[in-house]
XYZ file of C-alpha atoms in Angstrom:
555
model
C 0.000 0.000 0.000
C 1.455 3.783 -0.748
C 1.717 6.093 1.547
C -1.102 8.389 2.685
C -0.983 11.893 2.310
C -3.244 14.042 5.369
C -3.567 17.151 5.949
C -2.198 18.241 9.844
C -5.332 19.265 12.143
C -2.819 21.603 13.468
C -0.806 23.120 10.886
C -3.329 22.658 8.288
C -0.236 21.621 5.980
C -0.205 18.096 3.991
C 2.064 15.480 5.797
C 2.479 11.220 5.115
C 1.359 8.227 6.837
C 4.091 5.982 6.109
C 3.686 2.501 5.351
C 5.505 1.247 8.613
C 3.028 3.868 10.906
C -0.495 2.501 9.234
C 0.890 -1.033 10.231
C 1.741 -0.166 13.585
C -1.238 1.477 13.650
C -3.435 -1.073 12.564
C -2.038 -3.285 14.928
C -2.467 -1.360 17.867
C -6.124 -1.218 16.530
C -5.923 2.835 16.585
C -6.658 5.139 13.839
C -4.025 6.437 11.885
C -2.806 10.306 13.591
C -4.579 13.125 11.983
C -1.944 15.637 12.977
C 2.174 15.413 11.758
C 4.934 13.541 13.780
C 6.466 17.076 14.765
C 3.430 18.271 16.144
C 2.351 15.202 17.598
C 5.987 14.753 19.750
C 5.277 18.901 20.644
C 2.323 17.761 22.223
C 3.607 14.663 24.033
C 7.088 17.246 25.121
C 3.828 19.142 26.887
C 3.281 16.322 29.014
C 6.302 16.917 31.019
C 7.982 19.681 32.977
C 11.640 18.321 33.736
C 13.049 22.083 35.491
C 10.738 24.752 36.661
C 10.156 24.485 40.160
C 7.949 26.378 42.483
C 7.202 26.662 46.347
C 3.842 25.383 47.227
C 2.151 23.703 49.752
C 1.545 19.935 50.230
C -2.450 19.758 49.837
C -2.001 16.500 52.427
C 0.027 17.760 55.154
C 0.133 21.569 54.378
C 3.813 21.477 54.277
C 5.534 24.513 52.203
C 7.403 22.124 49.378
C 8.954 22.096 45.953
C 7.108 21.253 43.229
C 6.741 20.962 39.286
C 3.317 22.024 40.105
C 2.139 26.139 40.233
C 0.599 26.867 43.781
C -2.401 27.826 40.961
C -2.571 24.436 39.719
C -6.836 23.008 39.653
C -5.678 19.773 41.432
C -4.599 18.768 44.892
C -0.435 18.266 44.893
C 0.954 16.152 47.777
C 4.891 15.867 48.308
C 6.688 12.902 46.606
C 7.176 11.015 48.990
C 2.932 10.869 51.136
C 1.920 10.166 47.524
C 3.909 6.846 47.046
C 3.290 5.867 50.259
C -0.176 5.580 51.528
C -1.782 8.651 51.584
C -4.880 7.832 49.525
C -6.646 5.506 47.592
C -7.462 6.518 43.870
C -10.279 4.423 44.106
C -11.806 6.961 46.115
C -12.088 9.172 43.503
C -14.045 6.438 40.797
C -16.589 7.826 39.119
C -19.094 6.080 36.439
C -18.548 7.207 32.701
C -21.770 9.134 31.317
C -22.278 8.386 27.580
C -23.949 11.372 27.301
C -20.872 13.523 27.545
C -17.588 13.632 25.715
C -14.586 11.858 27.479
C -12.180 13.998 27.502
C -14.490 16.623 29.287
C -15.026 13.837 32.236
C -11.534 12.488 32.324
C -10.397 16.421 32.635
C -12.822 16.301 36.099
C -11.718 13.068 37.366
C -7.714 14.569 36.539
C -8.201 17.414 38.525
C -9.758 15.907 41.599
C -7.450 13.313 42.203
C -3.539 14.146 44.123
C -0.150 14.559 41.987
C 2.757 13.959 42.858
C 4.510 17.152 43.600
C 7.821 15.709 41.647
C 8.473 13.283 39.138
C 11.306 11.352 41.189
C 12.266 7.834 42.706
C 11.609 8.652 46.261
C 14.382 7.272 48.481
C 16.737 7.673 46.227
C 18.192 11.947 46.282
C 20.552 12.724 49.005
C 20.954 16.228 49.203
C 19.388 17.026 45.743
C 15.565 18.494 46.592
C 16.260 21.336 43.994
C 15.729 18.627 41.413
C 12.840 17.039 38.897
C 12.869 13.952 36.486
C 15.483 12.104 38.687
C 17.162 9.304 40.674
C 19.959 7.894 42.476
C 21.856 11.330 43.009
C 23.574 13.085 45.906
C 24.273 16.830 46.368
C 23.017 18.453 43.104
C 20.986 21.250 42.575
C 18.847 22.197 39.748
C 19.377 19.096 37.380
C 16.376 17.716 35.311
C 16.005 14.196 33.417
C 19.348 12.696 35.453
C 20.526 9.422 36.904
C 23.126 8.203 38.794
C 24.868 12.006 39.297
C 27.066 13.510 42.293
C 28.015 17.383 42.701
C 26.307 18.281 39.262
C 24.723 21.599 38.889
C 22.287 23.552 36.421
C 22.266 20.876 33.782
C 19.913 18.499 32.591
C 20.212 14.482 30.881
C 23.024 14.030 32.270
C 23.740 10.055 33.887
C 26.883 8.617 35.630
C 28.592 11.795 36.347
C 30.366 13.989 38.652
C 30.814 17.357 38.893
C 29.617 18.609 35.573
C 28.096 21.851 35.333
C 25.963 23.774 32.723
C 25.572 20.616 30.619
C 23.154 18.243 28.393
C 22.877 15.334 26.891
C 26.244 13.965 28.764
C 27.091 10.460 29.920
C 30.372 9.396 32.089
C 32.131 12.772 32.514
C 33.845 14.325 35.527
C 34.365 18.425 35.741
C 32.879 19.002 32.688
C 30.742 22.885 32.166
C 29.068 23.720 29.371
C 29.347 20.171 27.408
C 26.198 19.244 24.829
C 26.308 15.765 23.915
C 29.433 14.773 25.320
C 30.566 10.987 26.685
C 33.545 9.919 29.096
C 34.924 13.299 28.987
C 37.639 15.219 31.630
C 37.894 18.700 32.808
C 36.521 19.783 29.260
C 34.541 22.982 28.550
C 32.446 24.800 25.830
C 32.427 21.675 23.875
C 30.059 19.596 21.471
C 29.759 16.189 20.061
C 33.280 14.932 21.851
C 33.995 11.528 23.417
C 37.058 10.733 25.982
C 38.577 13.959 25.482
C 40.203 15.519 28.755
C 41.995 19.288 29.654
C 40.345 21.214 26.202
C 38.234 24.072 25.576
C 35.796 24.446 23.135
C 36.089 21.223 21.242
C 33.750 19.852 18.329
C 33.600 16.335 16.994
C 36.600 15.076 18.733
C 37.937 11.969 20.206
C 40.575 11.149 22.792
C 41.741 14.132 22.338
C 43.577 15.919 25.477
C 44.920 20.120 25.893
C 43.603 21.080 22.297
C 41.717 24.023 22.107
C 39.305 25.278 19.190
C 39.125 21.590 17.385
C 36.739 20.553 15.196
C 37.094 16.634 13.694
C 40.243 14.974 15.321
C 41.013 11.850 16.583
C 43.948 10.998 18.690
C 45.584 14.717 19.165
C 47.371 16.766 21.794
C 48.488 20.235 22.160
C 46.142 21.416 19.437
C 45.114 25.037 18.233
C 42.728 25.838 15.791
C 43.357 21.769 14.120
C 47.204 22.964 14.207
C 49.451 21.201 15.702
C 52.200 22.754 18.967
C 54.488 21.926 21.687
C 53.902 22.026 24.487
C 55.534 25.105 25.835
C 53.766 26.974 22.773
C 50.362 25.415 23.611
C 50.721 26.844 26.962
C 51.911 30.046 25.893
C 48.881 30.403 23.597
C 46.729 29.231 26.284
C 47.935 31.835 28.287
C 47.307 34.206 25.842
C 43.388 33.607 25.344
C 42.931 34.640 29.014
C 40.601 31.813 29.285
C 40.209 33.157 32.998
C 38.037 36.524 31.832
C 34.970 36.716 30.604
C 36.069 38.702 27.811
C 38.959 35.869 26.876
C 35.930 33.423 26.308
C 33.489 35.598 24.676
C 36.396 36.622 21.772
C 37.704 32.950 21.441
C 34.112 31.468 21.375
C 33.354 33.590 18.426
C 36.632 32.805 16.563
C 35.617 28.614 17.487
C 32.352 29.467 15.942
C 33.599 31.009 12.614
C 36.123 28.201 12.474
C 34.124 25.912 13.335
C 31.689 26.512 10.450
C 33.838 26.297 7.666
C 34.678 22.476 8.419
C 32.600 19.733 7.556
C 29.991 18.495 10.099
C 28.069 14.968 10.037
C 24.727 14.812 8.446
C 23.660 12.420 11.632
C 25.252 11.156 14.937
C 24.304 7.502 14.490
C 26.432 4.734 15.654
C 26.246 1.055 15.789
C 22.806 1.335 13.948
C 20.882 -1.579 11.676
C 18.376 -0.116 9.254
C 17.515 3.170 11.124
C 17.270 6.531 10.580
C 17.482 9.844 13.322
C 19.588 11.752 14.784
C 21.617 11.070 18.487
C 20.482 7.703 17.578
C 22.402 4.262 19.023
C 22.498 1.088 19.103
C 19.124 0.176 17.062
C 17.578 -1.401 15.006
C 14.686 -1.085 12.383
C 13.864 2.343 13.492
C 12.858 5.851 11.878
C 12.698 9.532 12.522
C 13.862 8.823 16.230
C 15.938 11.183 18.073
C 18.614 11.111 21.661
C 17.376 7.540 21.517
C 19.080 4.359 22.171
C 18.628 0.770 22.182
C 15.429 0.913 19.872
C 13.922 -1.950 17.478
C 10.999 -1.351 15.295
C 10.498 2.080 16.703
C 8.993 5.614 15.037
C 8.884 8.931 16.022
C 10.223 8.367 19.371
C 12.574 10.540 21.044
C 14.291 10.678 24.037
C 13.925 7.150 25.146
C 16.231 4.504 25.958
C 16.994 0.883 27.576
C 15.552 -1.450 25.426
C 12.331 -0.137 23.466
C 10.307 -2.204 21.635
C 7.650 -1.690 18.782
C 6.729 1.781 19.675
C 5.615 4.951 17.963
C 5.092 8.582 19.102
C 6.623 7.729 22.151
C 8.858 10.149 24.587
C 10.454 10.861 27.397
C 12.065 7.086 29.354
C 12.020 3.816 28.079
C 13.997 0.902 29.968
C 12.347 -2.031 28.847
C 9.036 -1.157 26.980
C 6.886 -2.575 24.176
C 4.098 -2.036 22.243
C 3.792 2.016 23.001
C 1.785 4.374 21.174
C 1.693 8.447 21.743
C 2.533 8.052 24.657
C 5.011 10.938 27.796
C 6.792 9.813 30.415
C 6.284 6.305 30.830
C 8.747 3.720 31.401
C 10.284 0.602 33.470
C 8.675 -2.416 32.453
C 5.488 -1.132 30.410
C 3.556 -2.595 28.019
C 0.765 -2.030 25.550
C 0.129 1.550 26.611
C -1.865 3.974 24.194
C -2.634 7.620 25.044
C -0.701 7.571 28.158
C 1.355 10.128 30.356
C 3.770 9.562 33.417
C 2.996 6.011 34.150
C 5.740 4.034 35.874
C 6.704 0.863 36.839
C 5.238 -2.413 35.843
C 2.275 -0.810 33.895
C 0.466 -2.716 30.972
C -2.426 -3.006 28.933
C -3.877 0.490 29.927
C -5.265 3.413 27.515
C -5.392 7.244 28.525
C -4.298 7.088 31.432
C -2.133 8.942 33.896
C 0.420 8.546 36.617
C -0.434 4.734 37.343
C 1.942 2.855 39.132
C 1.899 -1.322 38.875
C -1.430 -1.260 37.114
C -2.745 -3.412 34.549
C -6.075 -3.012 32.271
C -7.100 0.385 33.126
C -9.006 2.990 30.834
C -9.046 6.805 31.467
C -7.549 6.496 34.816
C -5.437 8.811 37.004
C -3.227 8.423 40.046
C -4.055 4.575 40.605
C -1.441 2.161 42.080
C -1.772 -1.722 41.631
C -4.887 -1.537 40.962
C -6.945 -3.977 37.711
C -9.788 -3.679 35.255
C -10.325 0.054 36.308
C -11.914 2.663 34.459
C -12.268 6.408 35.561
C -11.013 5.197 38.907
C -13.642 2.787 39.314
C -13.135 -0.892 40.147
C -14.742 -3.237 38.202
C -14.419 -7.761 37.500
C -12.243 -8.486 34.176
C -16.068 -9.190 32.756
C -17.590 -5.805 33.604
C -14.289 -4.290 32.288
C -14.258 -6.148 29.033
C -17.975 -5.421 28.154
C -17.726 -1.512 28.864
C -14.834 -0.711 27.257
C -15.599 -0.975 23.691
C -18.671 0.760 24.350
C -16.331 3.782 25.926
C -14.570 3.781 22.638
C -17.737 3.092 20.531
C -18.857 6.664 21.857
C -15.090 7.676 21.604
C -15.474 7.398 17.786
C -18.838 9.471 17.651
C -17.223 12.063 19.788
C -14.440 12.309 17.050
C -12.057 11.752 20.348
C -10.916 8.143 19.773
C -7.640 7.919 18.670
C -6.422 11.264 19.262
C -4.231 12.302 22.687
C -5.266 14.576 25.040
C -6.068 18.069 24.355
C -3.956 20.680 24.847
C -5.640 22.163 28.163
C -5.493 19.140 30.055
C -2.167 18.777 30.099
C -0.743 19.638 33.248
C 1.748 22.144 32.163
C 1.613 24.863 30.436
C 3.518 25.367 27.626
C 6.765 27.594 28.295
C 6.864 25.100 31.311
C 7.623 22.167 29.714
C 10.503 20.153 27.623
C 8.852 21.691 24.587
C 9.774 25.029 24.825
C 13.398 23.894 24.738
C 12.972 21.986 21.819
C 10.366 23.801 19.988
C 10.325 26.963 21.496
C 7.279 29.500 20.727
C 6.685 32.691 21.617
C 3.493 33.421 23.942
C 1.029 34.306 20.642
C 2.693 31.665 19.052
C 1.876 28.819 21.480
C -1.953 30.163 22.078
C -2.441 30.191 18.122
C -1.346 26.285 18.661
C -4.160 25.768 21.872
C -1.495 25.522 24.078
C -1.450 27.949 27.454
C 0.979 29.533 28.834
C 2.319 31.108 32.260
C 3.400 34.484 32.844
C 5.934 35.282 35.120
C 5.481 36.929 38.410
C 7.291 40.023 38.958
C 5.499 42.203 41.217
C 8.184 41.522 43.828
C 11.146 41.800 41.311
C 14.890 42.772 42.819
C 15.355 46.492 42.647
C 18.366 46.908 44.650
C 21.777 48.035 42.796
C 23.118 46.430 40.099
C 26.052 44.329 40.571
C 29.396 44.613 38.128
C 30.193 41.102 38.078
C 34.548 40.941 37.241
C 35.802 39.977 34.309
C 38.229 37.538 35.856
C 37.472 34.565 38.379
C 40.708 35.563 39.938
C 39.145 38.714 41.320
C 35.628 37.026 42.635
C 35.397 37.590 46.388
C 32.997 35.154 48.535
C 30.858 37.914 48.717
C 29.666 37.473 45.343
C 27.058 34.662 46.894
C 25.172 37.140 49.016
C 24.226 39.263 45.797
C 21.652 38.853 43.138
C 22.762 39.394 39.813
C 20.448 40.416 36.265
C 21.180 38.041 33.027
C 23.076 40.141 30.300
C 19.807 38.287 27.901
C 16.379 37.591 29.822
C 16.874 40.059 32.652
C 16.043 37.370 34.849
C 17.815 37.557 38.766
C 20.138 34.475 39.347
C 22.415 33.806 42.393
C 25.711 32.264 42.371
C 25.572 29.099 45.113
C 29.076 28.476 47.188
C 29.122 25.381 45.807
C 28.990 27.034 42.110
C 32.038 29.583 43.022
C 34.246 26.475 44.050
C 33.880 25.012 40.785
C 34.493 27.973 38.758
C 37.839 28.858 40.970
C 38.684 24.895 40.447
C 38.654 25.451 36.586
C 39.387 28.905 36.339
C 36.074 29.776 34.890
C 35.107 32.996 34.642
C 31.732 33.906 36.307
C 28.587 33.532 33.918
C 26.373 36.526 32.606
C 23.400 34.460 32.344
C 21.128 33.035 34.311
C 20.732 29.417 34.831
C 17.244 29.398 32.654
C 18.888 31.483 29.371
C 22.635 29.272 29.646
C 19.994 26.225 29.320
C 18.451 28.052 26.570
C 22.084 28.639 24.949
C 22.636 25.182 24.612
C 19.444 23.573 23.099
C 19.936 26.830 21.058
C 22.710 24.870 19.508
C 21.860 21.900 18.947
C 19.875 20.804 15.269
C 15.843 20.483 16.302
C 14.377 16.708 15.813
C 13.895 17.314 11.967
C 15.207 15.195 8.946
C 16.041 16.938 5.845
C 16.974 16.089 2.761
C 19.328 18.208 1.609
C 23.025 17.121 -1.091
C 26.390 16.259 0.822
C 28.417 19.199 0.514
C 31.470 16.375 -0.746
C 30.196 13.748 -3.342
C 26.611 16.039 -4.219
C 24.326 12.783 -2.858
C 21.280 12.973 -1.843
C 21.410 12.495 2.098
C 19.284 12.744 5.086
C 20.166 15.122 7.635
C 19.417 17.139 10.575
C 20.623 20.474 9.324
C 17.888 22.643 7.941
C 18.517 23.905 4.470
C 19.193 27.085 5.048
C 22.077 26.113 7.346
C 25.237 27.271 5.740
C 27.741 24.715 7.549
C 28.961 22.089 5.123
C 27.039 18.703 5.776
C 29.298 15.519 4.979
C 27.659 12.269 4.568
C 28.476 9.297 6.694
C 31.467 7.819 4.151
C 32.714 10.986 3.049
C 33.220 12.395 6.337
C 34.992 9.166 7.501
C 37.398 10.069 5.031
C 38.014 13.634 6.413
C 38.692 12.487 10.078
C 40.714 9.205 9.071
């Protein structure tokens, strides 16, 4: 069968239903989407809000807490660790489904009546680290989001197995690492991209095992390297010297020069390794799997991005992983689930259950929220495997008359609005923008905004005072006040780093700024003139190798 050509409920611009997605489709007895795969992982991104925090109280226990939730928020929030334990039954909150209204209308009541969890962590297992969402197994980090396994990292976000690394994303198995984007088993490197074991450099691109290089782009193997020239070492420190790498101004003038350099050399159409029959970008170790994205581990996968661990037969699917099959447009969910459709932060040993959210240990629930090993539920409600069997196609029945069957959740039940989510950093929107799109949006508060003296921060680390930690600074960019914490100071004295400009929210900005957006193109390999697939727009003026030819600039 050919492909089908739709037009996008949302963009109102034509888009295809390959092939592979009307199969997986059909087999997950769902209706082809009606809306394209970019706007369909925007709307899953929405699902999830990985960094801002807010104080609140605990709706439980009255407690004043952090949360992922707005103290404005239409439903009851109760700290991490009351709602994991036993705090409340969602059973309490079962209703029965009226067929004379549309679902999503009910399921929006039941949402907001039952408890969330005030942040989206494995309770138990942060020492030190309550500044932090989307996280596990760390000790004495602050303001990390989407992170595992992590010990004295700061301000950074997917990060796992690392130490001291600050100001980063997307980085696996480093130690004193600060401002790093997609970066693995890397040493006391800064301001670098796309490098792997590389130790003592400064802004680095596309290298490997590379140590004390500065301004590289696409080498293998080097040391005491300038610019992809080659030193001694009493030059390389000289010129090191020389860059004042200790000043603000020293970084701001080399960066540029990096950039420029940069830019004339050629650049990989994907980063893909170890791949069978796949196409993304940041894609490893899979296998049969398209138009996925900082994914690993995948077989028989589409459109999913951001998940990992062993994913199986899944499409439109974000945000986790770690051993999960048969998943359909579904945020958040992960660790042993199976057969989920239309689902959002479900965890743990969760199967066979459609639009539902935040279920723990379930199995065969429909339009449920909150539950925890709990079986043949719908809207909260228990019912025998019979009773549960028998109602739901009749739920879906008046699904399809609604016209809701088959689509996710609208846009104003998510629980996030939009500038507060992973999608703004991926597909950011301005505030008309996002509306146009159905999404909402939050406005900051600044009726109690800083208006105290300004602070001249010094150019050079070397002339930062302790002092500095008891004022409140004003971004260069956003205008946004930002602190510096002790333990920040210690780490930029450490590496000689001069103090940052920004605040914590535009340096995250910075970096997603710079990475390509989960897009293919087709666009010609700047070398041979092929046709290739790539993650660089069009208009991008870099030069885009493909896989073969740029093997043969780097070896």
């Amino acid at each position: 069968m050919n492909p089908i050509t739709k037009t996008c409920r949302v963009t109102n611009q034509p888009f295809i239903i390959t092939e592979e997605e009307r199969k997986f489709c059909e087999q997950m007895e769902v209706p082809v989407p009606d809306i394209c795969a970019e706007e369909r992982i925007r709307r899953l991104m929405n699902e999830r809000n990985a960094r801002n925090l807010y104080y609140r109280k605990c709706d439980l226990t009255g407690k004043q807490i952090l949360s992922q939730h707005h103290p404005d928020s239409p439903f009851p929030v109760y700290e991490a660790t009351q709602w994991w334990g036993d705090s409340f039954d969602g059973l309490d909150y079962g209703v029965d489904f009226d067929f004379d209204r549309p679902f999503f209308e009910q399921y929006l009541e039941l949402k907001n009546k039952v408890p969330h969890m005030s942040a989206f962590v494995i309770s138990g297992t942060l020492e030190n680290s309550d500044y932090t969402n989307c996280t596990g197994y760390i000790k004495n980090c602050y303001l990390i989001s989407e992170s595992d396994y992590d010990e004295d990292c700061y301000f950074s976000n997917r990060i796992y197995h690392s130490k001291d690394v600050m100001d980063s994303s997307n980085c696996t198995e480093s130690e004193l690492c600060y401002q790093c984007v997609d970066c693995t088993g890397c040493n006391r490197l800064l301001y670098s991209e796309e490098c792997t074991q590389c130790r003592d450099g400064y802004f680095l691109y596309s290298c490997k095992d590379c140590s004390d290089c500065i301004g590289c782009i696409n080498q293998n193997h080097k040391k005491y390297m300038i610019f992809n020239v080659q030193y001694t070492k009493a030059e390389y420190e000289k010129y090191k010297t020389a860059f004042q790498l200790n000043t603000h101004p020293g970084v701001a003038d080399l960066r540029k020069k990096c950039e420029d350099f940069f830019n004339q050399h050629p650049h990989k159409a994907l980063q893909q390794e170890h791949n069978e029959n796949s196409t993304g970008d940041h894609l490893y170790h899979s296998k049969n799997s398209s138009n996925c994205f900082d994914s690993s581990n995948l077989e028989d996968c589409i459109n999913c991005v951001r998940v990992a661990g062993g994913v199986k037969s899944a499409m439109d699917y974000t945000s986790w992983g770690f051993k999960a099959e048969l998943i359909y447009m579904s945020s958040a969910c992960g660790d042993n689930v199976y057969n989920l459709k239309f689902c959002s932060s479900c965890t743990t040993n969760v199967s066979n259950c459609t639009y539902c959210y935040m279920l723990t240990s379930c199995s065969d629930c429909f339009g449920c929220v909150g539950l925890k090993k709990k079986k043949y539920c719908i809207f909260n409600k228990q019912y025998t495997k019979e009773e549960y069997e028998a109602l739901v196609p009749k739920i879906i029945e008046h699904m399809k008359k609604t016209g809701e069957w088959g689509r996710y959740f609208p846009q104003e039940i998510s629980s996030f609005a939009y500038n507060e989510s992973i999608a703004m950093e991926n597909f950011p929107l301005t505030k008309p923008e996002a509306i146009a799109l159905g999404y909402s949006w939050r406005d900051e508060d600044d009726s109690n905004a800083y208006q105290g003296p300004k602070v001249e921060i010094p150019d050079s680390i070397d002339e930062v005072n302790d002092e500095i930690c008891k004022q409140i600074l004003k971004c260069e960019s956003s205008g946004k006040l930002y602190k510096i914490i002790p333990q920040e100071l210690k780490f930029y004295r450490q590496l000689g780093i001069p103090l940052p400009h920004r605040c914590p929210a535009q340096r995250h900005a910075d970096r997603y700024a710079r990475r390509n957006t989960y897009k293919l193109y087709e666009r010609k390999c700047a070398a041979s003139g092929e046709k290739i697939l790539t993650s660089y727009p069009p208009e991008s003026q870099v030069p885009v190798y493909s896989e073969q030819e740029f093997l043969k600039v780097i070896y």
